[in-house]
CSV table of C-alpha atoms and ligand atoms in Angstrom, one decimal:
chain,number,residue,atom,x,y,z
E,1,MET,CA,137.2,128.3,132.0
E,2,PRO,CA,133.5,129.6,132.8
E,3,ARG,CA,133.1,132.7,135.6
E,4,LYS,CA,130.7,131.2,137.7
E,5,LYS,CA,127.7,133.3,138.1
E,6,THR,CA,125.4,132.3,140.7
E,7,ASN,CA,122.6,134.1,140.8
E,8,LEU,CA,121.8,132.4,137.3
E,9,MET,CA,120.6,129.2,138.4
E,10,SER,CA,118.6,127.3,135.3
E,11,THR,CA,118.7,123.2,135.6
E,12,PRO,CA,117.2,121.0,133.2
E,13,ASP,CA,114.2,120.3,135.4
E,14,LYS,CA,112.9,124.4,135.6
E,15,VAL,CA,114.2,124.9,131.9
E,16,GLY,CA,111.5,122.1,131.4
E,17,ARG,CA,108.6,123.4,133.0
E,18,LEU,CA,109.6,127.2,131.5
E,19,TYR,CA,109.2,125.6,128.6
E,20,ASP,CA,106.3,123.4,128.5
E,21,GLY,CA,104.6,126.4,129.9
E,22,PHE,CA,104.2,128.1,126.8
E,23,ALA,CA,105.2,125.5,124.5
E,24,ALA,CA,102.4,125.9,121.4
E,25,ARG,CA,101.0,129.4,121.9
E,26,CYS,CA,104.4,131.5,122.0
E,27,ALA,CA,105.6,129.3,118.8
E,28,ALA,CA,103.3,129.9,116.3
E,29,SER,CA,102.2,133.5,117.6
E,30,ILE,CA,105.4,135.2,118.2
E,31,PHE,CA,107.9,133.2,115.6
E,32,GLY,CA,105.1,132.7,112.9
E,33,ASP,CA,105.7,130.2,110.2
E,34,SER,CA,109.7,129.6,111.5
E,35,MET,CA,107.7,128.2,114.5
E,36,SER,CA,112.0,128.6,115.8
E,37,LEU,CA,112.6,129.9,119.7
E,38,HIS,CA,116.1,131.7,118.5
E,39,VAL,CA,116.6,134.9,118.1
E,40,GLY,CA,116.6,136.2,114.1
E,41,TYR,CA,119.9,136.6,111.7
E,42,TRP,CA,119.6,140.3,109.0
E,43,ASP,CA,122.4,140.4,107.2
E,44,ASN,CA,122.2,144.6,107.6
E,45,PRO,CA,120.8,146.6,109.6
E,46,ASP,CA,118.4,148.6,106.9
E,47,SER,CA,116.9,145.1,106.2
E,48,GLU,CA,113.2,145.2,106.8
E,49,ALA,CA,113.1,141.4,106.7
E,50,PRO,CA,110.2,140.2,109.6
E,51,PHE,CA,111.5,138.0,112.5
E,52,SER,CA,110.5,134.5,111.1
E,53,GLU,CA,112.0,135.1,108.2
E,54,ALA,CA,114.9,136.0,110.3
E,55,ALA,CA,115.1,133.3,112.1
E,56,ASP,CA,114.3,131.2,109.5
E,57,ARG,CA,118.1,133.1,108.2
E,58,LEU,CA,120.2,132.0,111.1
E,59,THR,CA,118.5,128.3,111.3
E,60,ASP,CA,120.3,128.2,107.6
E,61,LEU,CA,123.2,129.8,107.8
E,62,MET,CA,124.3,127.5,110.8
E,63,SER,CA,122.5,124.5,108.8
E,64,GLU,CA,125.2,125.2,105.6
E,65,LYS,CA,127.9,124.7,108.6
E,66,LEU,CA,127.3,121.3,108.8
E,67,GLN,CA,128.5,119.8,105.3
E,68,ILE,CA,124.7,117.9,105.2
E,69,GLY,CA,122.8,116.1,102.5
E,70,PRO,CA,120.7,113.3,102.5
E,71,GLY,CA,122.2,110.2,104.1
E,72,SER,CA,123.2,112.8,106.9
E,73,HIS,CA,121.8,111.7,109.9
E,74,VAL,CA,121.5,115.1,112.4
E,75,LEU,CA,121.3,115.7,115.9
E,76,ASP,CA,118.9,118.4,116.9
E,77,VAL,CA,120.2,119.7,120.7
E,78,GLY,CA,116.8,121.6,122.7
E,79,CYS,CA,115.0,121.3,119.9
E,80,GLY,CA,112.2,123.0,120.9
E,81,VAL,CA,108.6,122.7,118.7
E,82,GLY,CA,110.8,121.3,115.7
E,83,GLY,CA,110.9,124.3,113.6
E,84,PRO,CA,115.1,124.6,112.7
E,85,GLY,CA,114.7,120.4,112.4
E,86,VAL,CA,111.7,120.5,110.0
E,87,ARG,CA,113.3,123.2,108.4
E,88,ILE,CA,116.9,121.4,108.1
E,89,ALA,CA,115.4,118.3,106.8
E,90,ARG,CA,113.2,119.6,104.4
E,91,LEU,CA,116.5,121.8,102.8
E,92,THR,CA,119.2,119.3,103.1
E,93,GLY,CA,117.5,116.1,102.4
E,94,ALA,CA,118.7,115.1,106.3
E,95,ARG,CA,117.5,113.1,109.2
E,96,VAL,CA,117.1,114.9,111.8
E,97,THR,CA,116.3,113.8,115.5
E,98,GLY,CA,116.1,116.4,117.7
E,99,ILE,CA,115.3,116.1,121.7
E,100,SER,CA,114.3,119.1,124.2
E,101,ILE,CA,114.3,118.4,128.1
E,102,SER,CA,110.1,119.9,128.3
E,103,GLN,CA,108.0,116.9,126.9
E,104,GLU,CA,104.9,119.5,126.1
E,105,GLN,CA,107.6,120.6,123.3
E,106,ILE,CA,107.9,117.8,121.9
E,107,ALA,CA,104.5,117.1,121.6
E,108,VAL,CA,104.4,120.3,118.8
E,109,ALA,CA,107.7,119.4,117.0
E,110,ASN,CA,106.2,115.8,115.9
E,111,SER,CA,102.7,117.3,115.0
E,112,LEU,CA,104.5,119.5,112.8
E,113,ALA,CA,106.9,116.5,111.3
E,114,GLU,CA,104.0,115.1,110.9
E,115,SER,CA,102.4,118.0,108.7
E,116,ALA,CA,105.2,119.4,106.1
E,117,GLY,CA,104.9,115.1,105.5
E,118,LEU,CA,108.8,114.0,107.2
E,119,ALA,CA,107.6,112.4,109.8
E,120,GLU,CA,109.8,109.4,108.5
E,121,ARG,CA,113.0,111.4,108.2
E,122,VAL,CA,112.7,113.8,111.6
E,123,VAL,CA,112.1,112.2,114.9
E,124,PHE,CA,111.7,114.6,118.6
E,125,GLN,CA,112.0,112.8,121.8
E,126,GLN,CA,111.9,114.1,125.3
E,127,ALA,CA,115.3,113.8,126.8
E,128,ASN,CA,118.5,115.4,128.8
E,129,ALA,CA,121.1,116.4,126.6
E,130,MET,CA,123.8,116.1,129.4
E,131,GLU,CA,122.8,112.6,129.8
E,132,MET,CA,122.2,111.7,125.9
E,133,PRO,CA,120.1,108.7,125.2
E,134,PHE,CA,122.0,107.4,122.2
E,135,PRO,CA,124.8,105.3,121.2
E,136,ALA,CA,128.1,106.7,121.2
E,137,GLU,CA,128.6,107.9,117.4
E,138,SER,CA,124.9,107.6,115.8
E,139,PHE,CA,125.2,111.4,114.5
E,140,ASP,CA,126.8,112.6,111.2
E,141,ALA,CA,126.2,116.1,112.4
E,142,ALA,CA,125.1,118.4,115.4
E,143,ILE,CA,122.9,121.9,116.4
E,144,ALA,CA,122.6,123.5,118.7
E,145,LEU,CA,120.8,126.7,118.3
E,146,GLU,CA,120.6,128.7,122.0
E,147,SER,CA,120.0,125.8,123.6
E,148,ILE,CA,123.0,125.7,125.3
E,149,PRO,CA,122.6,129.3,127.5
E,150,HIS,CA,120.2,127.1,129.5
E,151,MET,CA,123.1,123.8,129.8
E,152,PRO,CA,123.9,124.2,133.8
E,153,ASP,CA,127.5,122.3,132.9
E,154,ARG,CA,128.9,123.2,129.1
E,155,GLY,CA,131.5,121.0,129.5
E,156,GLN,CA,129.3,118.2,130.1
E,157,VAL,CA,126.8,118.7,127.3
E,158,LEU,CA,129.7,119.4,124.9
E,159,THR,CA,131.0,116.3,125.9
E,160,GLN,CA,128.0,114.2,125.3
E,161,ILE,CA,127.4,115.6,122.0
E,162,CYS,CA,131.1,115.1,120.5
E,163,GLN,CA,130.8,110.9,122.3
E,164,SER,CA,127.4,111.0,119.9
E,165,LEU,CA,129.0,112.2,116.9
E,166,ARG,CA,131.0,110.4,114.4
E,167,PRO,CA,134.9,111.1,113.7
E,168,GLY,CA,134.7,113.7,111.6
E,169,GLY,CA,131.0,114.9,112.6
E,170,ARG,CA,130.6,118.9,112.7
E,171,LEU,CA,128.9,120.6,115.5
E,172,VAL,CA,127.1,124.5,115.2
E,173,LEU,CA,126.2,126.0,118.6
E,174,THR,CA,124.6,129.3,119.0
E,175,ASP,CA,125.7,130.8,122.9
E,176,SER,CA,125.2,134.4,125.1
E,177,PHE,CA,128.7,135.6,125.9
E,178,GLU,CA,129.9,138.3,128.1
E,179,ARG,CA,131.4,140.2,125.4
E,180,ALA,CA,132.6,143.1,127.8
E,181,PRO,CA,132.4,143.4,131.7
E,182,ILE,CA,129.2,143.8,133.2
E,183,PRO,CA,129.1,146.9,135.4
E,184,ALA,CA,127.5,146.6,138.8
E,185,ALA,CA,124.7,149.0,137.5
E,186,LYS,CA,123.4,147.2,134.5
E,187,GLN,CA,123.9,143.4,136.7
E,188,PRO,CA,120.5,143.8,138.4
E,189,VAL,CA,119.3,144.0,135.1
E,190,VAL,CA,121.6,140.3,133.7
E,191,ASP,CA,120.0,138.5,136.8
E,192,ARG,CA,115.8,140.4,135.9
E,193,LEU,CA,116.4,138.9,132.4
E,194,PHE,CA,118.3,135.1,132.1
E,195,ASN,CA,117.4,134.4,136.3
E,196,ASN,CA,116.4,130.6,136.9
E,197,PHE,CA,116.4,129.9,133.2
E,198,MET,CA,120.1,130.7,132.4
E,199,SER,CA,123.1,129.4,132.9
E,200,THR,CA,126.4,131.0,133.5
E,201,LEU,CA,127.9,133.4,130.8
E,202,VAL,CA,131.2,132.5,128.8
E,203,ARG,CA,133.4,135.0,127.3
E,204,ALA,CA,134.8,133.6,123.8
E,205,GLU,CA,138.1,132.8,124.8
E,206,ASP,CA,136.5,130.2,126.6
E,207,TYR,CA,135.2,128.0,123.8
E,208,PRO,CA,138.6,126.4,122.3
E,209,PRO,CA,139.6,125.1,125.4
E,210,LEU,CA,136.2,124.1,126.3
E,211,LEU,CA,135.8,122.4,122.9
E,212,ARG,CA,139.1,120.6,123.0
E,213,HIS,CA,137.8,119.1,127.0
E,214,ALA,CA,135.0,117.8,125.5
E,215,GLY,CA,136.9,116.4,122.7
E,216,LEU,CA,136.1,118.7,120.1
E,217,TRP,CA,138.1,120.6,117.4
E,218,PHE,CA,137.3,124.2,117.5
E,219,GLU,CA,137.0,125.7,113.6
E,220,GLU,CA,135.7,129.2,114.0
E,221,ILE,CA,134.2,131.1,116.6
E,222,LEU,CA,131.6,134.5,115.3
E,223,ASP,CA,130.4,137.6,117.2
E,224,ILE,CA,126.9,138.1,115.7
E,225,SER,CA,125.5,140.1,118.7
E,226,GLU,CA,124.6,143.1,116.0
E,227,GLN,CA,123.2,141.3,113.2
E,228,THR,CA,120.6,139.4,115.7
E,229,LEU,CA,120.5,141.2,119.4
E,230,PRO,CA,119.2,144.5,118.4
E,231,LYS,CA,116.4,143.4,115.9
E,232,SER,CA,115.5,140.6,117.6
E,233,TYR,CA,115.3,142.5,121.1
E,234,SER,CA,113.1,144.9,119.9
E,235,TRP,CA,110.8,142.4,118.8
E,236,LEU,CA,110.8,140.1,121.6
E,237,GLN,CA,110.4,142.2,124.3
E,238,PRO,CA,106.8,142.9,124.1
E,239,GLU,CA,105.8,140.0,122.9
E,240,LEU,CA,107.9,137.8,125.5
E,241,GLU,CA,105.7,139.9,128.3
E,242,THR,CA,102.3,139.4,126.9
E,243,THR,CA,102.5,135.9,124.8
E,244,MET,CA,105.0,134.0,126.6
E,245,PHE,CA,104.0,135.2,130.4
E,246,GLY,CA,101.4,136.6,130.3
E,247,ASP,CA,101.0,140.5,132.1
E,248,ASP,CA,101.8,139.1,135.7
E,249,VAL,CA,105.3,139.6,134.8
E,250,THR,CA,105.2,142.9,133.1
E,251,GLY,CA,108.4,144.6,133.5
E,252,ARG,CA,110.4,141.9,133.4
E,253,PHE,CA,111.9,142.2,130.2
E,254,ASP,CA,112.5,145.8,130.5
E,255,GLY,CA,115.8,146.8,129.5
E,256,MET,CA,117.1,144.1,127.0
E,257,ASP,CA,118.2,146.0,124.4
E,258,LEU,CA,120.5,148.0,127.5
E,259,ILE,CA,122.2,144.0,127.7
E,260,ILE,CA,123.5,144.5,124.2
E,261,PRO,CA,127.1,145.7,124.9
E,262,GLU,CA,128.0,143.1,127.3
E,263,VAL,CA,126.0,140.0,126.7
E,264,GLY,CA,126.5,139.3,123.4
E,265,TYR,CA,125.2,136.4,120.7
E,266,LEU,CA,128.3,133.9,119.5
E,267,MET,CA,128.3,131.3,116.6
E,268,VAL,CA,130.8,128.1,117.2
E,269,LEU,CA,131.9,125.5,114.9
E,270,ALA,CA,133.9,122.5,116.0
E,271,LYS,CA,134.3,119.3,115.2
E,272,ARG,CA,135.2,115.5,115.7
E,273,PRO,CA,138.1,114.3,114.7
E,274,LYS,CA,139.2,111.6,112.7
E,275,SER,CA,140.8,109.7,115.0
J,1,LIG,C1,115.9,128.7,122.6
J,1,LIG,S1,115.2,127.8,122.8
J,1,LIG,C2,116.0,126.9,121.1
J,1,LIG,C3,114.9,126.0,120.7
J,1,LIG,C4,115.3,125.3,119.3
J,1,LIG,N1,116.4,125.1,119.5
J,1,LIG,C5,114.8,126.4,118.0
J,1,LIG,O1,116.1,127.2,118.2
J,1,LIG,O2,113.9,126.5,117.9
J,1,LIG,C6,115.9,126.2,124.1
J,1,LIG,C7,115.7,125.3,123.9
J,1,LIG,O3,116.8,124.2,124.5
J,1,LIG,C8,116.3,123.0,125.2
J,1,LIG,N2,116.9,122.8,126.3
J,1,LIG,C9,117.0,123.7,127.2
J,1,LIG,N3,117.8,122.4,128.5
J,1,LIG,C10,117.8,121.5,127.7
J,1,LIG,C11,119.0,120.3,128.9
J,1,LIG,N4,118.7,119.9,129.7
J,1,LIG,N5,118.2,119.0,127.3
J,1,LIG,C12,117.1,119.0,126.5
J,1,LIG,N6,116.6,120.4,125.9
J,1,LIG,C13,117.5,121.3,126.8
J,1,LIG,C14,114.5,123.6,126.1
J,1,LIG,O4,113.7,122.5,126.2
J,1,LIG,C15,114.4,124.5,124.2
J,1,LIG,O5,113.9,123.4,123.1
């Protein structure tokens, strides 16, 4: 089971305030047209694809795992400012309902859906994923793109997602994980980077039992650290300091690249059993 790291202390309230604070400005100025708040995915290390294209590539890879199409209803758990949800709806024809703990993000996300001409099929609402506001079995699929690391209890949010899925429905998520034991000398870097808005770190082997306890079948787990983190961090580190948080946090994001060997990035696919 996930090991508790008491120094990483996110709560939905804290996370909501954090994202409210930079809802509109960070999305457009850092992540560009993709209006996404997640790392990019580069298929090979020589790729020179810009960050926004790589961010969309990760959304597309995850969306493909869901096997959705017109008529499907997708739950976007931790929808950010709406870029991934709008993209999924546009490319697959599915209907998307997104939730975020941040009210400010929801306002930006709904205007994005409106300006994309997709407001009929894409709706975002403020909600806490730990207490999902939907009737059981409302969705054909769910995506949680980089939102799970914020959740104070993975077992609880996975149970909530499972209940909201119809039997046979798929879930795809990304999460940060402890790839290798964190040496004592690096623990302060991890604490400085993640404290207050990240939950515990899981290990890859924690996922099958976590999913099983939540009622889901484990299907696939991929370590995509190398395809995502080195280029994302070198792009994000200066941007996070100047655009998202302002100069008052100078130094807060130093050393992101140092912890890649120990703190990696996972993609997980699961399914609610048919019976
Ligand atoms: C790193 S952002 C990712 C946003 C979006 N999935 C994307 O890829 O652009 C994390 C998102 O998770 C949301 N989140 C974190 N904790 C949440 C909770 N308890 N309930 C709902 N949303 C939450 C945040 O508000 C934010 O939208």
